[in-house]
PDB file of C-alpha atoms in Angstrom:
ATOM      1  CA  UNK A   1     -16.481  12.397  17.328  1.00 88.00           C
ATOM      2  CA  UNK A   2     -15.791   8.739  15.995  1.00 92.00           C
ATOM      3  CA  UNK A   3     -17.084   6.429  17.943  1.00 93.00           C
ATOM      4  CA  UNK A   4     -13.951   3.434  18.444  1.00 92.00           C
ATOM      5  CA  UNK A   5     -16.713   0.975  17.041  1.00 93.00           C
ATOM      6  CA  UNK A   6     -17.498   2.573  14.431  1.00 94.00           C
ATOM      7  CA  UNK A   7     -13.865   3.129  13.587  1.00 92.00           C
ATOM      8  CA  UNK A   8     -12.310  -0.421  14.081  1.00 91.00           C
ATOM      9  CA  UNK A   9     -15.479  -1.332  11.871  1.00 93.00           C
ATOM     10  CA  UNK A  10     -14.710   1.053   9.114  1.00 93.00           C
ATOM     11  CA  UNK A  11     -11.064  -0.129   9.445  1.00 89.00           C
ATOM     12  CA  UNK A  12     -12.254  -4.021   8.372  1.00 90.00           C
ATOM     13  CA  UNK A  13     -14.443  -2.591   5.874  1.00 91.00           C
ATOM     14  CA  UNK A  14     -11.328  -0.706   4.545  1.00 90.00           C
ATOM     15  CA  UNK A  15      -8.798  -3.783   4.671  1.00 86.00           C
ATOM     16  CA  UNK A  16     -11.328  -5.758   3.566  1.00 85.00           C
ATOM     17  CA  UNK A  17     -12.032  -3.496   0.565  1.00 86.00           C
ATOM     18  CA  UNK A  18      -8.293  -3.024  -0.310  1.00 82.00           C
ATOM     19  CA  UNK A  19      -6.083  -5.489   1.531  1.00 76.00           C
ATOM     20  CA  UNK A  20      -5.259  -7.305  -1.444  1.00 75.00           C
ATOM     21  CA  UNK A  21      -4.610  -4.163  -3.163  1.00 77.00           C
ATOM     22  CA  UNK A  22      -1.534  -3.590  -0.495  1.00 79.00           C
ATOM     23  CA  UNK A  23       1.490  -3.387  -2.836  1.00 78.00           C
ATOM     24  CA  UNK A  24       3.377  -4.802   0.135  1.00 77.00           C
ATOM     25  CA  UNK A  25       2.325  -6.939   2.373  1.00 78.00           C
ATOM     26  CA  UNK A  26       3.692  -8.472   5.547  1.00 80.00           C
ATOM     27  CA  UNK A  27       5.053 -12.604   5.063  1.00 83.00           C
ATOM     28  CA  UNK A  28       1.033 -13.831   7.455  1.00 83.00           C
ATOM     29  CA  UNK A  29      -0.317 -11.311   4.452  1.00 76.00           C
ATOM     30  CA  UNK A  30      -1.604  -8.785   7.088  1.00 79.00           C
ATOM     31  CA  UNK A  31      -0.855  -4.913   6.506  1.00 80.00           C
ATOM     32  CA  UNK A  32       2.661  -3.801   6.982  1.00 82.00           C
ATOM     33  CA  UNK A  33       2.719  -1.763  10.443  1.00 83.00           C
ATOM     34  CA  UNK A  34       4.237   0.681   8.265  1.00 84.00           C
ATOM     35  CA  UNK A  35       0.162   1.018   6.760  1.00 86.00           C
ATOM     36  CA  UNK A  36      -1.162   0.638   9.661  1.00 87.00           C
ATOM     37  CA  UNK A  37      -1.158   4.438  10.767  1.00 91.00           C
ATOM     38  CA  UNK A  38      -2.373   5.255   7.535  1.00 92.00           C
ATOM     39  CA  UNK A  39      -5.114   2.611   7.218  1.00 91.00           C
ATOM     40  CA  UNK A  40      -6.488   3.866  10.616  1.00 93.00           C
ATOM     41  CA  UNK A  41      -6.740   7.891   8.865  1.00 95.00           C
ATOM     42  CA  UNK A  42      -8.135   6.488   5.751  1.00 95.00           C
ATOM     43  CA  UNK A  43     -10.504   4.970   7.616  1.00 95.00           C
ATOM     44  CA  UNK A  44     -11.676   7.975   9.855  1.00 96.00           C
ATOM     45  CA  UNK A  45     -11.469  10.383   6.797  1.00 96.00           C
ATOM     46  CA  UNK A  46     -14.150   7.888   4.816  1.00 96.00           C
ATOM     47  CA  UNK A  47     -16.304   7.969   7.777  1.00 96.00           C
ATOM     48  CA  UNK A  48     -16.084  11.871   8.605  1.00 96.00           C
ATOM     49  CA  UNK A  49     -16.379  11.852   4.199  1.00 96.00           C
ATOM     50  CA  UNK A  50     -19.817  10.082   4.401  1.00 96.00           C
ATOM     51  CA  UNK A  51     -21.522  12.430   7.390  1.00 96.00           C
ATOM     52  CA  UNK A  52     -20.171  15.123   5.148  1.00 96.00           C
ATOM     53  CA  UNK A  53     -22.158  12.827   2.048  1.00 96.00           C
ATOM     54  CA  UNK A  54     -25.113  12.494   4.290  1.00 96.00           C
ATOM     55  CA  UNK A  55     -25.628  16.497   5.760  1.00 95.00           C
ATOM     56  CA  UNK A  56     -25.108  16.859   1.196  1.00 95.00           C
ATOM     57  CA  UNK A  57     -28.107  14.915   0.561  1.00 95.00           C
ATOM     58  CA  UNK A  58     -30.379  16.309   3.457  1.00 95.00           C
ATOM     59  CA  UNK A  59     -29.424  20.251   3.168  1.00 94.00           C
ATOM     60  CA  UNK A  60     -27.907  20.375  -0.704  1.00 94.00           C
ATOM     61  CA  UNK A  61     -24.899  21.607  -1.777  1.00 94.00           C
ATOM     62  CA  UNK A  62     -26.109  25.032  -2.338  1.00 93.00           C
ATOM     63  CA  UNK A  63     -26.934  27.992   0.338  1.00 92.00           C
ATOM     64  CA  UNK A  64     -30.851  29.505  -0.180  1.00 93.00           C
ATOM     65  CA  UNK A  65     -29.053  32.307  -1.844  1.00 94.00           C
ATOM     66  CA  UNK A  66     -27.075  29.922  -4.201  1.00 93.00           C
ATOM     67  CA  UNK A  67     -23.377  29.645  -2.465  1.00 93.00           C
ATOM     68  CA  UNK A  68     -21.881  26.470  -2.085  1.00 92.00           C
ATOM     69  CA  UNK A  69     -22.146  25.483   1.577  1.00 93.00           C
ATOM     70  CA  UNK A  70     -19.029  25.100   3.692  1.00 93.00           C
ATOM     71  CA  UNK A  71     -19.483  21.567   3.925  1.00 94.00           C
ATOM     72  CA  UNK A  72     -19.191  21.050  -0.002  1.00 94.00           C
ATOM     73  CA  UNK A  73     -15.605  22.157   0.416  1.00 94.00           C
ATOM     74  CA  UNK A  74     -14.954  19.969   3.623  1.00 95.00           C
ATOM     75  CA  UNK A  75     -15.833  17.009   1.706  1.00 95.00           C
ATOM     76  CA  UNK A  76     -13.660  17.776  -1.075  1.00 95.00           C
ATOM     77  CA  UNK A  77     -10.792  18.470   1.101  1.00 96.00           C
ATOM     78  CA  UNK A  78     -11.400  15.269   2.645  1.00 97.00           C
ATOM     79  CA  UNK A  79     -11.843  13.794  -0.681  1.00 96.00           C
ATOM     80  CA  UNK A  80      -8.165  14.967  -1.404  1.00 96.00           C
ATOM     81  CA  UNK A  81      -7.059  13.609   2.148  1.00 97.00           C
ATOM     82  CA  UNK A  82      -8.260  10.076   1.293  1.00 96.00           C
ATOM     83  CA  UNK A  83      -6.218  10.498  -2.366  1.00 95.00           C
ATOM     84  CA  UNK A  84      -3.164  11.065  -0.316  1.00 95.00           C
ATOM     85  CA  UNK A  85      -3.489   8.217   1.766  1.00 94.00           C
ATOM     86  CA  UNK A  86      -4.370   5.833  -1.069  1.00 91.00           C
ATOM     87  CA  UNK A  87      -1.347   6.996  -2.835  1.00 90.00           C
ATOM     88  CA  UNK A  88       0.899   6.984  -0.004  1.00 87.00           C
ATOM     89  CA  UNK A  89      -0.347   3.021   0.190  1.00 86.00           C
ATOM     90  CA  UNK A  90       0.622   2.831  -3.063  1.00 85.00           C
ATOM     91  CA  UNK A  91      -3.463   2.215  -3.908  1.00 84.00           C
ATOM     92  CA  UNK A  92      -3.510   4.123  -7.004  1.00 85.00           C
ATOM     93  CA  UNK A  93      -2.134   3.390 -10.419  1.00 82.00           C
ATOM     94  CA  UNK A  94       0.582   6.141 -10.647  1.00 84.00           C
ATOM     95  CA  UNK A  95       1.737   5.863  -6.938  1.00 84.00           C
ATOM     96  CA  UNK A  96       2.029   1.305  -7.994  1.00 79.00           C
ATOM     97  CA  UNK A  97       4.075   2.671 -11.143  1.00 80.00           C
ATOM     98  CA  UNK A  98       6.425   4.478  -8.774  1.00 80.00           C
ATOM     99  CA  UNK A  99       6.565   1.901  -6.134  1.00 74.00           C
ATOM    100  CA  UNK A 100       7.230  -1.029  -8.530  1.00 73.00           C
ATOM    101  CA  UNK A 101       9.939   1.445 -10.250  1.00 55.00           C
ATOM    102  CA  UNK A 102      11.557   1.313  -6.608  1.00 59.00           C
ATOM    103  CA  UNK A 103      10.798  -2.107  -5.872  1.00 59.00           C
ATOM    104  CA  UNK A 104      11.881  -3.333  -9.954  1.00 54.00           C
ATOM    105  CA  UNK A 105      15.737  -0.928  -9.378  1.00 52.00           C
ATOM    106  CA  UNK A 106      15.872  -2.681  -5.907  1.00 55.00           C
ATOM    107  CA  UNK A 107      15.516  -6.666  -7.221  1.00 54.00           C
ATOM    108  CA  UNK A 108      17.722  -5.712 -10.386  1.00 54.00           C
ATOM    109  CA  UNK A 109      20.107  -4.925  -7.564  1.00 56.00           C
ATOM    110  CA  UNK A 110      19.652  -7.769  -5.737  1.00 55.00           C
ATOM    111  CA  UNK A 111      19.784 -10.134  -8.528  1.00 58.00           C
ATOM    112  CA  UNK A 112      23.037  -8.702  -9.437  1.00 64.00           C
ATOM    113  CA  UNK A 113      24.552  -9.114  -6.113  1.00 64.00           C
ATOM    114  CA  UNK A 114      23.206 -12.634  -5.929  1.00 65.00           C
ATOM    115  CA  UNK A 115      24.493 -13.576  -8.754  1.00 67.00           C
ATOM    116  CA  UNK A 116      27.818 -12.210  -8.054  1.00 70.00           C
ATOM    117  CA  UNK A 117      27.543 -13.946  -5.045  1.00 69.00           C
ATOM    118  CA  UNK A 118      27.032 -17.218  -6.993  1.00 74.00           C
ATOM    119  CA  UNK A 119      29.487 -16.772  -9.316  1.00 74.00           C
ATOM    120  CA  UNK A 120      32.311 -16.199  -6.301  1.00 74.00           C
ATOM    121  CA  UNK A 121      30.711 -19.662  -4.555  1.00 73.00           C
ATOM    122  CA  UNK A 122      30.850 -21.515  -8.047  1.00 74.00           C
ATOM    123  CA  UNK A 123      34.650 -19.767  -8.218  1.00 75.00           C
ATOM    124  CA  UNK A 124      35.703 -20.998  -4.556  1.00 72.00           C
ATOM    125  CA  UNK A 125      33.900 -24.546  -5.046  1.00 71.00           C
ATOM    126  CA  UNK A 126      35.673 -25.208  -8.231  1.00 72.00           C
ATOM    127  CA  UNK A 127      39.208 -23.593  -6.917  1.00 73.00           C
ATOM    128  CA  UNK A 128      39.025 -25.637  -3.552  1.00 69.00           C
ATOM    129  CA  UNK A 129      37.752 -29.363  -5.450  1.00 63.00           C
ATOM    130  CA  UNK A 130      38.569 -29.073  -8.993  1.00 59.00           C
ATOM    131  CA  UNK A 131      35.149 -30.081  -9.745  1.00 57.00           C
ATOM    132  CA  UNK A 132      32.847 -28.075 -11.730  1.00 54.00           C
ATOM    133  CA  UNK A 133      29.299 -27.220 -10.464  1.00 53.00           C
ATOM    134  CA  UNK A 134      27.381 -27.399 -13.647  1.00 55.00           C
ATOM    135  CA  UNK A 135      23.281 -28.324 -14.670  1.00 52.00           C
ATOM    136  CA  UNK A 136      24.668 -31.003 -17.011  1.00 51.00           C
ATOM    137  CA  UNK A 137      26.741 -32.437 -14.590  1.00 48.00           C
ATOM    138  CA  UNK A 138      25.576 -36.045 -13.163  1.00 51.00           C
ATOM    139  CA  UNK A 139      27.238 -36.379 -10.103  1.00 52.00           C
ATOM    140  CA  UNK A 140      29.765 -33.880  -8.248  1.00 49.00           C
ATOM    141  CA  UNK A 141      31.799 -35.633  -5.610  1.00 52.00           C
ATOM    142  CA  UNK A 142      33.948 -33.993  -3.192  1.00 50.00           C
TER     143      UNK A 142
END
């Protein structure tokens, strides 16, 4: 069992460790609630990954009759838990790639829309004045 001190502590020690690492992050820069959830399991499975660490280091990783104790392949199922998280948090380099892939299709849409939008204001501006709306332009009067 996890004590809740321990956990909220590991949980600091994890934002701490990665929070600028967060792909996304909410506008106050905290995590996303959307991370949040997964933050908190990331956390626990570190923890329950470094009693599993510890028990490696006092009994080996080996059996008296040379079989790798059960708790060698807990910690490396844990080990692949934590993987999952990180990449679900977009934490590693190939789960960034396909989260900016997302995030780079998504702004090329929005800039187009954008500047479609623009280009209809510009359109409306110029039909409803006669002015133009131009960089170069000193002065537009309406």
């Amino acid at each position: 069992m996890i004590a809740a001190s321990e956990m909220d502590a590991k949980v600091r020690e994890v934002y701490e460790a990665i929070g600028a690492d967060l792909p996304v992050r909410d506008p106050d820069g905290s995590v996303p609630g959307a991370d949040a959830i997964p933050l908190r399991l990331l956390s626990e499975t570190l923890i329950r990954r470094e009693r599993v660490r510890e028990s490696e280091l006092k009994h080996g990783v080996e059996t008296p009759d040379g079989r790798l104790r059960g708790i060698v392949e807990l910690g490396l199922r844990l080990d692949a838990q934590a993987l999952k998280l990180c990449e679900q948090m977009g934490l590693t380099p190939a789960s960034r790639v396909r989260i900016g892939v997302a995030l780079v299709h998504a702004q090329s849409a929005s800039d187009k829309a954008l500047d479609a939008d623009l280009a209809a204001s510009r359109e409306a501006w110029e039909r409803h004045d006669g002015n133009t709306i131009d960089g170069d332009a000193e002065e537009v009067t309406t």
